[in-house]
Coordinates of C-alpha atoms in Angstrom, one line a residue:
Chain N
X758 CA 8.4 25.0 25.1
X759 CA 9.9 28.4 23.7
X760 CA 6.7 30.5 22.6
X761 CA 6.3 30.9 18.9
X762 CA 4.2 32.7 16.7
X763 CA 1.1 30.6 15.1
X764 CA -0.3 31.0 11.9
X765 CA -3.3 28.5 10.2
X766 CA -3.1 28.6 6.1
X767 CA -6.0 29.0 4.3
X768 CA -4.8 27.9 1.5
X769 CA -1.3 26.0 0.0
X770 CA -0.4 29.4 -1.4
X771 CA -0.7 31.1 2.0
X772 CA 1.1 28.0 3.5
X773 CA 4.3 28.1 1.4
X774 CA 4.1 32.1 1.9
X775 CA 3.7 31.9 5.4
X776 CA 6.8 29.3 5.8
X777 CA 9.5 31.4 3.8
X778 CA 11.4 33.2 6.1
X779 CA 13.7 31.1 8.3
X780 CA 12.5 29.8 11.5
X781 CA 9.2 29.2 10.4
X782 CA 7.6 25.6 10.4
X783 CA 4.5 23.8 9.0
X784 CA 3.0 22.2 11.5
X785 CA 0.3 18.9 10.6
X786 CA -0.1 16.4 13.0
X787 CA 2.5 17.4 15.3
X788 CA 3.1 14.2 16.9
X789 CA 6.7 14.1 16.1
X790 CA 7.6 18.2 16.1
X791 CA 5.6 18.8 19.3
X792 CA 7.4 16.4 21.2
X793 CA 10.7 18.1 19.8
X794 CA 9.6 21.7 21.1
X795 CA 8.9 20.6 24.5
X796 CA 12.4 19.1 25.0
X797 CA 13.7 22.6 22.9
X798 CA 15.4 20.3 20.5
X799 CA 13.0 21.8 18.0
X800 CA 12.2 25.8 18.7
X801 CA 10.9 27.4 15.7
X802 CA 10.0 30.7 15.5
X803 CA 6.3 30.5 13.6
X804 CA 4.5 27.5 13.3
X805 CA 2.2 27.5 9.9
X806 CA -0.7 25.4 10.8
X807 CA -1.6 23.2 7.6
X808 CA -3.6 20.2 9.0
X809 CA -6.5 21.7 7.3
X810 CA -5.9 22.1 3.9
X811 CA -7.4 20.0 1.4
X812 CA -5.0 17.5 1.2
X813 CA -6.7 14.5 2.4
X814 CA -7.4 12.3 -0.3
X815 CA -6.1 9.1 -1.7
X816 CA -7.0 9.3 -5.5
X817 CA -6.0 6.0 -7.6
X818 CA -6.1 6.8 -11.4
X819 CA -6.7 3.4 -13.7
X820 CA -3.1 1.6 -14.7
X821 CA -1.2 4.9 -13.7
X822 CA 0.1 6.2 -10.7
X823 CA -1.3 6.4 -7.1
X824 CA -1.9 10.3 -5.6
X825 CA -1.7 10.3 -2.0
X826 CA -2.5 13.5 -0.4
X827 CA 0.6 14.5 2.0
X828 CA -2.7 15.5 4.9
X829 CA -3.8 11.6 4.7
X830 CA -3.5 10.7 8.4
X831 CA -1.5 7.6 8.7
X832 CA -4.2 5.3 9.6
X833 CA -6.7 5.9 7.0
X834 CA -3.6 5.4 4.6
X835 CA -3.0 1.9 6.0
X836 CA -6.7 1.4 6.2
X837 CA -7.4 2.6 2.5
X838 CA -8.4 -0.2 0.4
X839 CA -6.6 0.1 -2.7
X840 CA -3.5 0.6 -0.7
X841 CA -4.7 -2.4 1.3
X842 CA -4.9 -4.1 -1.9
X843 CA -2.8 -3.3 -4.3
X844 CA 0.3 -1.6 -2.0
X845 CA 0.0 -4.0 0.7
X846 CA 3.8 -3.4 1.5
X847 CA 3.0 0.2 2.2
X848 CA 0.1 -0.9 4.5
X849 CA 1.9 -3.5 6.3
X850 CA 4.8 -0.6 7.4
X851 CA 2.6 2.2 8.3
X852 CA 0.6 -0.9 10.6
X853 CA 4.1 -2.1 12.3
X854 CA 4.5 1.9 12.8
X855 CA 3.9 4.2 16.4
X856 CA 0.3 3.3 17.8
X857 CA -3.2 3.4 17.0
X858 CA -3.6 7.4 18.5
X859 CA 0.3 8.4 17.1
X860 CA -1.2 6.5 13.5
X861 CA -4.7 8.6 13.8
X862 CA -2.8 12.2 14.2
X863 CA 0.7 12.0 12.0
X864 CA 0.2 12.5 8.3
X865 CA 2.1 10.9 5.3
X866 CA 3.7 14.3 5.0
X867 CA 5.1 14.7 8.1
X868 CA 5.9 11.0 8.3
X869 CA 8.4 11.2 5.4
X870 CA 10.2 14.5 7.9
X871 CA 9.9 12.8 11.1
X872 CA 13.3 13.4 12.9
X873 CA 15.5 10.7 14.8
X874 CA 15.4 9.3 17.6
X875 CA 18.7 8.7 18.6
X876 CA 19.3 9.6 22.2
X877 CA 21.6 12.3 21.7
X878 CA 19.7 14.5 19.7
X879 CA 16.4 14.2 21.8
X880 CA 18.9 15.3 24.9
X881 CA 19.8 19.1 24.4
X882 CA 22.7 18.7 26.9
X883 CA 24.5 16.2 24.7
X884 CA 26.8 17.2 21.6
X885 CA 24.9 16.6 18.1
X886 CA 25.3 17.8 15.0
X887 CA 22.7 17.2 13.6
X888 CA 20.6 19.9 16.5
X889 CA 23.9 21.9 16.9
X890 CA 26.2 21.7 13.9
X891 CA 29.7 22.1 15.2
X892 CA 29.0 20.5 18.4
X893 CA 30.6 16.8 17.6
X894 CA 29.0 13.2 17.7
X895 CA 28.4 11.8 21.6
X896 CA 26.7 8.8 20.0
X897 CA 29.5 7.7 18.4
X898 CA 30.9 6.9 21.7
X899 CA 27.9 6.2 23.9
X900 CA 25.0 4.3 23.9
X901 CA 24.5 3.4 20.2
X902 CA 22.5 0.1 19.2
X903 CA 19.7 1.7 17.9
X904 CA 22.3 3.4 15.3
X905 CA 23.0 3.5 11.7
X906 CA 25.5 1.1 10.6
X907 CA 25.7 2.2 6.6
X908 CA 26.3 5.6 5.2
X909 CA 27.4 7.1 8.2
X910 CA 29.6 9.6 8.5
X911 CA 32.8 11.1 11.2
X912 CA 29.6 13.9 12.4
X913 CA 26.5 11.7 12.7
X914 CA 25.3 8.3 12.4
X915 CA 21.6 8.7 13.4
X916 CA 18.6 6.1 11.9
X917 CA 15.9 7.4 10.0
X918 CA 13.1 6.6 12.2
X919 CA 9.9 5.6 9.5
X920 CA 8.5 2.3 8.3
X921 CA 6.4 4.0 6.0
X922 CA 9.1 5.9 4.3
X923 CA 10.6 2.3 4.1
X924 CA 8.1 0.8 1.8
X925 CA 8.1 4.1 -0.3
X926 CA 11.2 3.6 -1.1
X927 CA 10.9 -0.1 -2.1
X928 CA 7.4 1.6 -4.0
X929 CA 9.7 4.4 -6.1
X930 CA 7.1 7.4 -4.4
X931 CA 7.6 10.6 -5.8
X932 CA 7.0 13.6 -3.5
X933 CA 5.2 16.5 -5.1
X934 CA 5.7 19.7 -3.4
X935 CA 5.0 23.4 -3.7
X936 CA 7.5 26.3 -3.0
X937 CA 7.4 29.8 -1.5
X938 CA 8.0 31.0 -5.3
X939 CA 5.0 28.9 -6.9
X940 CA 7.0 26.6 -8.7
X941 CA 6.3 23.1 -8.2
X942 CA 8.9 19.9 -8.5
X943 CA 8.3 15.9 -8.0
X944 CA 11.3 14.5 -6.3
X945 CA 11.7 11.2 -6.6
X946 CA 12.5 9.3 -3.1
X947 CA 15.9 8.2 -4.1
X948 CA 16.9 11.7 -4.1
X949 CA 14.7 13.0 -1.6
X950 CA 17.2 12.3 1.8
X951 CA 20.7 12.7 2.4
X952 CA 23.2 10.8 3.8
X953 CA 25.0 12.7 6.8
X954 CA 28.2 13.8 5.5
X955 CA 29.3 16.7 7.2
X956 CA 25.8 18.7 7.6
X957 CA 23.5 16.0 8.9
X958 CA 21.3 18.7 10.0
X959 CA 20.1 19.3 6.7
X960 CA 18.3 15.6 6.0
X961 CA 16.7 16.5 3.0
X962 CA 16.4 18.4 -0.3
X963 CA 13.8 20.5 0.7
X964 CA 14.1 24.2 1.0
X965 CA 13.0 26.4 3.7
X966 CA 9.1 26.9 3.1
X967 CA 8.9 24.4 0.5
X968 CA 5.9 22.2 1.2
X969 CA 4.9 18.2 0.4
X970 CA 1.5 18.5 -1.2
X971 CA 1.4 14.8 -3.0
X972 CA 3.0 11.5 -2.7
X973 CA 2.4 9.5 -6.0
X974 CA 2.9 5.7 -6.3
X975 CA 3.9 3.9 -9.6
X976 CA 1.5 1.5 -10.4
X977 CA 1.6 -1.5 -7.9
X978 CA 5.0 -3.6 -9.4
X979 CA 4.1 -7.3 -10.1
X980 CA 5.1 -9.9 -7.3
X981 CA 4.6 -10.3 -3.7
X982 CA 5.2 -7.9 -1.3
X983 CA 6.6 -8.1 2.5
X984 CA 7.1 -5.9 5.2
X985 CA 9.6 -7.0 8.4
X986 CA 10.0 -5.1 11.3
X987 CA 12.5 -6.7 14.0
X988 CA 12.5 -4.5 17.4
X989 CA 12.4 -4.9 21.1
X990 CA 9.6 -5.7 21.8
X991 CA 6.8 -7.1 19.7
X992 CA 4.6 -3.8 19.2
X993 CA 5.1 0.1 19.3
X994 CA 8.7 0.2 19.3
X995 CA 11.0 1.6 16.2
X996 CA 13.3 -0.7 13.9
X997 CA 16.4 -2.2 15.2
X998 CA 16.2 -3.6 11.3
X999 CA 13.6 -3.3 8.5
X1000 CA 12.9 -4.6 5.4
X1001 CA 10.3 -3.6 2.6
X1002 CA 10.3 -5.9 -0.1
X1003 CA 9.0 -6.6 -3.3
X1004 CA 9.6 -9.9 -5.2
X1005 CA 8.8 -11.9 -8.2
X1006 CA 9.4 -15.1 -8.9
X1007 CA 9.3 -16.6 -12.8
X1008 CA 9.8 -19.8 -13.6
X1009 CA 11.9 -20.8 -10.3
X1010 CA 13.9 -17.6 -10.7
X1011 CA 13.8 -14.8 -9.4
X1012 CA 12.8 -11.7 -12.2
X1013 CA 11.6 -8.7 -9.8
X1014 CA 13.0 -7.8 -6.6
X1015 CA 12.7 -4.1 -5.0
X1016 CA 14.2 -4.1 -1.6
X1017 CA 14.7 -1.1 0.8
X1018 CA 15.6 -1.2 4.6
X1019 CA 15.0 0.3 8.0
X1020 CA 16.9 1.1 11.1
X1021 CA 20.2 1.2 9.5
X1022 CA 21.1 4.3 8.0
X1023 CA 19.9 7.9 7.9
X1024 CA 17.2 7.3 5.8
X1025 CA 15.2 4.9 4.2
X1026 CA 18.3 2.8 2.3
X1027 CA 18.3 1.1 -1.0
X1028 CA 21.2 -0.3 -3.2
X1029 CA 20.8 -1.6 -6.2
X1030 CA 23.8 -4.0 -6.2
X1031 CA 21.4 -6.2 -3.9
X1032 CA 18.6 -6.6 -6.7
X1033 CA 21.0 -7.4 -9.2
X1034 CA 22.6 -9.7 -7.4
X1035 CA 18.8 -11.4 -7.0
X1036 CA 17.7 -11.2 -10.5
X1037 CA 17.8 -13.5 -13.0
X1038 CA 18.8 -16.4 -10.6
X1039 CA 17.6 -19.1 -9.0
X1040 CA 16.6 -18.6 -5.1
X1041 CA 19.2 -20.4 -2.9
X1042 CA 20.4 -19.8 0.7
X1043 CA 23.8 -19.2 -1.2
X1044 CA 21.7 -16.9 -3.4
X1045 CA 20.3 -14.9 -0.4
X1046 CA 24.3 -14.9 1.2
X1047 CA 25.2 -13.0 -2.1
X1048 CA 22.7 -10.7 -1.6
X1049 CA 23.5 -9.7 1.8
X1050 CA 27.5 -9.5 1.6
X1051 CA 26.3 -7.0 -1.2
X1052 CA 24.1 -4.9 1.0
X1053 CA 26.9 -5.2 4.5
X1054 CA 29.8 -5.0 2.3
X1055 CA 30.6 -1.2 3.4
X1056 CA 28.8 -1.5 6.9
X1057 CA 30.5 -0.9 10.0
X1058 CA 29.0 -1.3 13.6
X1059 CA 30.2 1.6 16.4
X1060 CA 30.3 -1.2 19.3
X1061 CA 26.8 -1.4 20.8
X1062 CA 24.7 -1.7 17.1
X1063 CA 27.6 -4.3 16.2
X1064 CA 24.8 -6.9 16.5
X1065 CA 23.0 -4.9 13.1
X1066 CA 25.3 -6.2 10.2
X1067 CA 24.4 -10.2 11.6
X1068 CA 20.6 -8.9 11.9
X1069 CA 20.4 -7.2 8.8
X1070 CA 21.8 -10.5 7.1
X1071 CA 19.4 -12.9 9.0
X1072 CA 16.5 -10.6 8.1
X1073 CA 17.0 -10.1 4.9
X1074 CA 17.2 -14.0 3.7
X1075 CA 14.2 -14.8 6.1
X1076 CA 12.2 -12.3 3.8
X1077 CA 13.8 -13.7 0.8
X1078 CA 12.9 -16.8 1.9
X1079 CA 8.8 -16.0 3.0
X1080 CA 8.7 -14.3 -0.4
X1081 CA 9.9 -17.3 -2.4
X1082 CA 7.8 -19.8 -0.6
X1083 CA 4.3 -17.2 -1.2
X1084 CA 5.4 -18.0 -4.5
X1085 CA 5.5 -21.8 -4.3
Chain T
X208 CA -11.6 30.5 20.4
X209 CA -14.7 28.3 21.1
X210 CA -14.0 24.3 21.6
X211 CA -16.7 21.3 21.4
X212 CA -16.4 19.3 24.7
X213 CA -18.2 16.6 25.3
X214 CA -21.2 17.9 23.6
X215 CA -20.5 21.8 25.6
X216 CA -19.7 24.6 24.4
X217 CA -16.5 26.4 26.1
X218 CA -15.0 29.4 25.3
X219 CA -11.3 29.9 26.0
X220 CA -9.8 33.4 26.6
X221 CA -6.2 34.6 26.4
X222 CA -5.2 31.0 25.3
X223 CA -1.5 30.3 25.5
X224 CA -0.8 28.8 21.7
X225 CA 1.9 26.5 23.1
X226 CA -1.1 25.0 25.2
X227 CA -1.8 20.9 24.2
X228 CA -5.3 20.4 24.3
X229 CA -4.4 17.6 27.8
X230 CA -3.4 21.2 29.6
X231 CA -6.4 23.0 28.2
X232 CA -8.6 20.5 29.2
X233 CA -7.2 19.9 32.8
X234 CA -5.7 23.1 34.1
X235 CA -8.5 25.6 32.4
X236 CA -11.7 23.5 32.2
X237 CA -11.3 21.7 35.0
X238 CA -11.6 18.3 33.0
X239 CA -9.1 16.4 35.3
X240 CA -10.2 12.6 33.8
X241 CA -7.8 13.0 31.1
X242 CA -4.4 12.2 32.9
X243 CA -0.7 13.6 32.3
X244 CA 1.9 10.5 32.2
X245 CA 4.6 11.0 30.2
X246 CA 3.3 13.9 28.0
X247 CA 5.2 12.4 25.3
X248 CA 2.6 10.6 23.1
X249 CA 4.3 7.3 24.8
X250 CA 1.8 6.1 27.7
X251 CA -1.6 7.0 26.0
X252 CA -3.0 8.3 29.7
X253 CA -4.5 11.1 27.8
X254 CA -5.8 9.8 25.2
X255 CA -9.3 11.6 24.1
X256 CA -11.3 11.3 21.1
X257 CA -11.5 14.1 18.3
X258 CA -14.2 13.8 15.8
X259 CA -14.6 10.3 17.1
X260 CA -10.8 8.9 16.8
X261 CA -8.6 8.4 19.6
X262 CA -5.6 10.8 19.4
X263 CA -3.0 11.8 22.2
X264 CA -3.8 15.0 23.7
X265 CA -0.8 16.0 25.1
X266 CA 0.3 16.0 21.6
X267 CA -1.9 18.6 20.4
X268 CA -1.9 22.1 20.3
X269 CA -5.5 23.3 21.8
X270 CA -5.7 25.9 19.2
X271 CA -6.0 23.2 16.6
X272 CA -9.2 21.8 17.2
X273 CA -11.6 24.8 16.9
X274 CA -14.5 23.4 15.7
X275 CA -14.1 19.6 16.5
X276 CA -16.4 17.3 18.6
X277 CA -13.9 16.6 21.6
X278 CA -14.8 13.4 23.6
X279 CA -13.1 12.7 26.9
X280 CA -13.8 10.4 29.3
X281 CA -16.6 13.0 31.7
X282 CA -18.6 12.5 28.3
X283 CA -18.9 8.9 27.4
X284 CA -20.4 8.1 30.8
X285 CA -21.8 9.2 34.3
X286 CA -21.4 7.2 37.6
X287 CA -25.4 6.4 36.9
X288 CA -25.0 5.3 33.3
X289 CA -21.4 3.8 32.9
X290 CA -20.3 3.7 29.3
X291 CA -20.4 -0.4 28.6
X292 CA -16.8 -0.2 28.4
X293 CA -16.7 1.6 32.2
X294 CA -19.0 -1.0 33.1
X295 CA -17.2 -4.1 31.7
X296 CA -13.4 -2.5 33.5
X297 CA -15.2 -2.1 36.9
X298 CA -16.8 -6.1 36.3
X299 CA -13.4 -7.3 34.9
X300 CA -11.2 -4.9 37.5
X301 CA -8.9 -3.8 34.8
X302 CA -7.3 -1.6 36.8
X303 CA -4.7 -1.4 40.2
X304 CA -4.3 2.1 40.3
X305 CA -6.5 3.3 37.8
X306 CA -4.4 6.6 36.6
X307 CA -4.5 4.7 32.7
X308 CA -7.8 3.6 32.9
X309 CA -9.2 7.1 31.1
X310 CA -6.9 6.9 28.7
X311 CA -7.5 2.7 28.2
X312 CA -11.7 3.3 27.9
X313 CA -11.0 6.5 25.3
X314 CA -8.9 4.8 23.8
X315 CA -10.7 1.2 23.7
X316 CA -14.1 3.2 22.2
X317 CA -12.0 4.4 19.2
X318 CA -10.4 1.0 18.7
X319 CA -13.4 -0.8 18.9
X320 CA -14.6 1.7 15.9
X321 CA -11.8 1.0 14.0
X322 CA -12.6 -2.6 13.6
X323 CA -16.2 -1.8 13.0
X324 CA -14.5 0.1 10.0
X325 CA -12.7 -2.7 9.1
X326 CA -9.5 -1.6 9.0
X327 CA -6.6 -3.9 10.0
X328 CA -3.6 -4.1 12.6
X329 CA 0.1 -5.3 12.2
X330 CA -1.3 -8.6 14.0
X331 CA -3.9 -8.8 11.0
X332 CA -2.8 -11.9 9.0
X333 CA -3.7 -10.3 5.7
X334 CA -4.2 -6.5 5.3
X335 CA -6.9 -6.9 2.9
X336 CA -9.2 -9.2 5.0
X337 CA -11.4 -7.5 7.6
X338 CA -9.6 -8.7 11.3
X339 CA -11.6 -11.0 13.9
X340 CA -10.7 -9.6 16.4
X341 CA -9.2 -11.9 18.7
X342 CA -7.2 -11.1 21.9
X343 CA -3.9 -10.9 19.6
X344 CA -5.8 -8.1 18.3
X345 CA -6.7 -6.2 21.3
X346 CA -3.4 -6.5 22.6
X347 CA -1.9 -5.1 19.4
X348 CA -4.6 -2.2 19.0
X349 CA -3.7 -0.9 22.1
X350 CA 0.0 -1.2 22.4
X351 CA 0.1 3.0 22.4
X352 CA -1.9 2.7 26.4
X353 CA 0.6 1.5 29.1
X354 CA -0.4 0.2 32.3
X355 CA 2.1 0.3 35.0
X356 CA 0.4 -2.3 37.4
X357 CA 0.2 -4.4 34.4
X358 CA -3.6 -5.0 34.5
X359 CA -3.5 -6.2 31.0
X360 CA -4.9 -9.4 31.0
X361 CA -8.2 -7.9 33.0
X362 CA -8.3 -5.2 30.2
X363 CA -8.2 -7.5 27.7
X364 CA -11.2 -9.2 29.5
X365 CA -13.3 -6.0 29.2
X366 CA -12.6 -5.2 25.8
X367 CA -13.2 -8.9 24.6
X368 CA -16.7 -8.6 26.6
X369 CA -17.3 -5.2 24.9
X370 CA -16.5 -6.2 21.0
X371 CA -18.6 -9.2 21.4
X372 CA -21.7 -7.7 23.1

C-alpha cells in the first residue's frame, strides 16, 4: 500500500474541506477502497476519515420521504424495520449483498461508490481505462462473463458491482451531498452514474471533495416488491444478473411497475421503455417477451458474458411472473 | 493511540497509518489467534469483533478504532473456560486444520447476536418476520468464513448446538 496522509473530520464541514484538493479521499468503511490500495489500483494521497460523523441514522418522516444517513452500515439498513417493512426490495438487495462482516463495516455511502470488479482493473499490470485512462480495454478481449452487456462503450465495459444501489434505483433515491464550497445539491439516482463513454474513470457526477451526507427514499410506491440475484454460487458472490422490482397489479392488469437491473451495465440500469411496455396490460408470457426484447434490444455480449442477454430475459419474466402471482 | 483489546488496554507507538487492525494485532501485540488468509475481506480468517459486531480485520485501518471494545478470539475464552462456542467446535470437530476456526467462532458469536436482534438473512423467507434459525440460516450467515478442508457440516453442528442451548 503507497503511504498516504490521514486525516479524521470532526465535522462534515471539515470533511468536505479536508477532501478538496486532488488526491484526497474520504474514507468510511473501507471495505471496498482498502482492498483497492493494497493492490495500488487505488493510491490516494490523504485519506479523510468520516466513519464518525453523525450520519448514522435512518429517520422516516410520516407520508414523505425516507432519510437515510449515508454512515448507516449496511446491515443495520437491511435490518431497520421500516425499511424491512415498507422498502422490502431495498432490504432484500443489501441481504443478497457481500457477507455478514463486509455488510457490518461498508456504509450506504460508500456502497453507492464501490468500484468494479472486473478483473482487469483489480490487476494493475493489465490495460484499463477506467484505472489508467489511455491505456485501452484488455477485457474486451479476455476473460469477460462477469461484464456489462448494455451501455458499454469502445474503452470500457465494466459492471457496477451493488445490489443495494439496484433497488435504489427501482426506489427513485435521491443522494444529498455537501461540497468543499458549502453548497449543497440532491441528485437524483438516475443522474447520479455515468455510462462509460470515453472517460469511464470518472463513474459519477460527483466532484472532487464533494461528500454523500443523505439518501432519501420517496415514500414506499404501492405494489409488491422483489429482489433477484442470479450468481455462481448461491451466497456471497456478485451478480451475473439482477433484478429490483416493483409491481402493481389492478384488476388483472398490470398499473405499476419500477424495474432496475444488476450485473449488466456500469451502473445500476433502468429504461423506461420496459415499464411502458408493462403498464396498462394484461400479464402474459407474451407480455413479459415484450418487455425483455425492449430492455436487450441494444445489448451486445463480448463472447464470454454472451450467456447475459438469454439470462437477463429468463430473469426478468420469472420476476414478472413471482410478482403477478403475490398478487393472485 | 490507545486501543481496547479484549478488555486491555494497549498503547501503540509510532503506528504505521496504512496498518489494518489484523497486522496491529498480530505483528505488534503479539495477538496471533486472528489469522491472515487472503487479506482481502474474502475468507473471514480474521474476523474479530468491534463494539460487539463481527467485522474483517484485515480490512481496517488500526488507527480507526481508537476508543472501541475489540474482541478477538484470546478474549472470548481460555483453554480452562472455553467460550460455549469453543467448546461445542472441539465436541463437534469443526475443524481439519483449524487456521479458520478463529475467524469461524468470532464470527459465529456475532452471528448468533444478530439473530437475537432479529434481523434477517437473504435465506429469511420474509424480511419482516424474525428468522428461525434453521441450518439454511447458519449456512447463509456465515457465507463471508471459508473453510478449506470443508468442515462445514461439523460447524454447522456446533453452531446449531450453540443457538439452541
Amino acid at each position: 500500500m503507497k503511504a498516504f496522509e490521514y486525516n479524521r473530520a470532526a465535522s462534515v464541514e471539515d470533511a468536505v474541506a479536508g477532501a478538496a484538493a486532488p488526491g484526497a479521499r474520504f474514507i468510511a468503511g473501507g471495505t471496498n477502497l482498502l482492498d483497492l490500495m493494497k493492490l495500488q489500483v487505488m493510491t490516494p494521497e490523504t485519506l479523510v476519515d468520516i466513519s464518525r460523523l453523525p450520519l448514522d441514522q435512518v429517520e422516516h418522516l410520516v407520508d414523505a420521504e425516507t432519510r437515510i444517513g449515508a454512515l448507516v452500515p449496511n446491515s443495520d439498513l437491511a435490518a431497520n424495520p421500516l425499511i424491512r417493512q415498507h422498502y422490502t426490495v431495498l432490504s432484500k438487495a443489501l441481504l443478497a449483498g457481500a457477507s455478514g462482516q463486509l455488510r457490518n463495516k461498508a456504509s450506504t455511502g460508500g456502497n453507492l461508490l464501490q468500484r468494479t470488479r472486473c478483473y482487469y482493473f483489480y490487476d494493475p499490470s493489465m490495460a484499463c481505462n477506467k484505472r489508467e485512462p489511455g491505456t485501452g480495454c484488455s477485457a474486451q478481449q479476455g476473460f469477460n462473463r462477469i461484464l456489462a452487456i448494455l451501455g458499454t462503450s469502445e474503452h470500457c465495459i465494466a459492471t457496477h458491482p451493488s445490489d443495494m444501489a439496484v433497488a435504489m434505483r427501482a426506489l427513485d433515491a435521491v443522494i444529498h451531498t455537501l461540497r468543499p464550497d458549502g453548497s449543497e445539491r440532491a441528485i437524483p439516482i438516475a443522474d447520479f452514474y455515468r455510462l462509460p463513454g470515453d472517460t469511464p474513470h470518472i463513474e459519477t457526477v460527483l466532484e472532487q471533495g464533494e461528500l454523500i451526507t443523505t439518501i432519501t427514499l420517496p415514500p414506499p410506491p404501492p405494489g409488491v416488491q422483489l429482489y433477484r440475484k442470479v450468481r455462481d454460487r448461491a451466497s456471497y458472490a456478485f451478480a451475473l444478473v439482477s433484478v429490483a422490482a416493483v409491481i402493481d397489479v389492478q384488476e388483472g392488469r398490470i398499473a405499476g411497475a419500477s424495474l432496475a437491473f444488476g450485473g449488466l451495465a456500469h451502473m445500476p440500469w433502468r429504461d423506461p421503455q420496459v415499464e411502458a411496455a408493462l403498464i396498462g396490460q394484461a400479464p402474459s408470457p407474451a407480455l413479459f417477451d415484450a418487455a425483455a426484447d425492449a430492455l436487450l434490444e441494444g445489448a451486445r455480449g463480448y463472447g464470454h458474458n454472451d450467456f447475459k442477454i438469454p439470462l437477463a430475459r429468463r430473469t426478468l419474466a420469472a420476476v414478472l411472473r413471482q410478482a403477478v402471482e403475490m398478487h393472485a | 493511540m490507545q486501543l481496547s483489546i479484549n478488555g486491555e488496554t494497549y498503547a501503540v507507538e509510532e503506528l504505521d497509518v496504512r496498518t489494518s487492525l489484523l497486522d496491529l494485532l498480530r505483528e505488534r501485540l503479539g495477538l496471533t489467534g486472528s489469522k491472515k488468509g487472503c487479506d482481502h475481506g474474502q475468507c473471514g480468517a480474521c474476523t474479530v469483533l468491534v463494539n460487539g459486531r463481527r467485522i474483517n480485520s484485515c480490512l481496517t485501518l488500526a488507527v480507526m478504532h481508537e476508543g472501541d471494545e475489540i474482541t478477538t478470539i484470546e478474549g472470548l475464552g481460555t483453554p480452562e473456560a472455553l467460550h460455549p462456542l469453543q467448546a461445542a467446535f472441539v465436541k463437534h470437530d469443526g475443524y481439519q486444520c483449524g487456521y479458520c476456526t478463529p475467524g469461524q467462532i468470532c464470527s459465529a458469536v456475532g452471528m448468533l447476536d444478530e439473530v437475537r436482534r432479529g434481523w434477517a438473512s437473504h435465506v429469511t423467507d420474509d424480511v419482516a418476520d424474525a428468522p428461525q434459525l434453521d441450518d439454511a440460516e447458519i449456512r447463509e450467515r456465515m457465507s463471508g468464513n471459508i473453510c478449506r478442508c470443508s468442515a462445514y457440516p461439523n460447524i454447522v453442528d456446533a453452531i446449531r448446538e450453540v443457538a439452541q442451548a
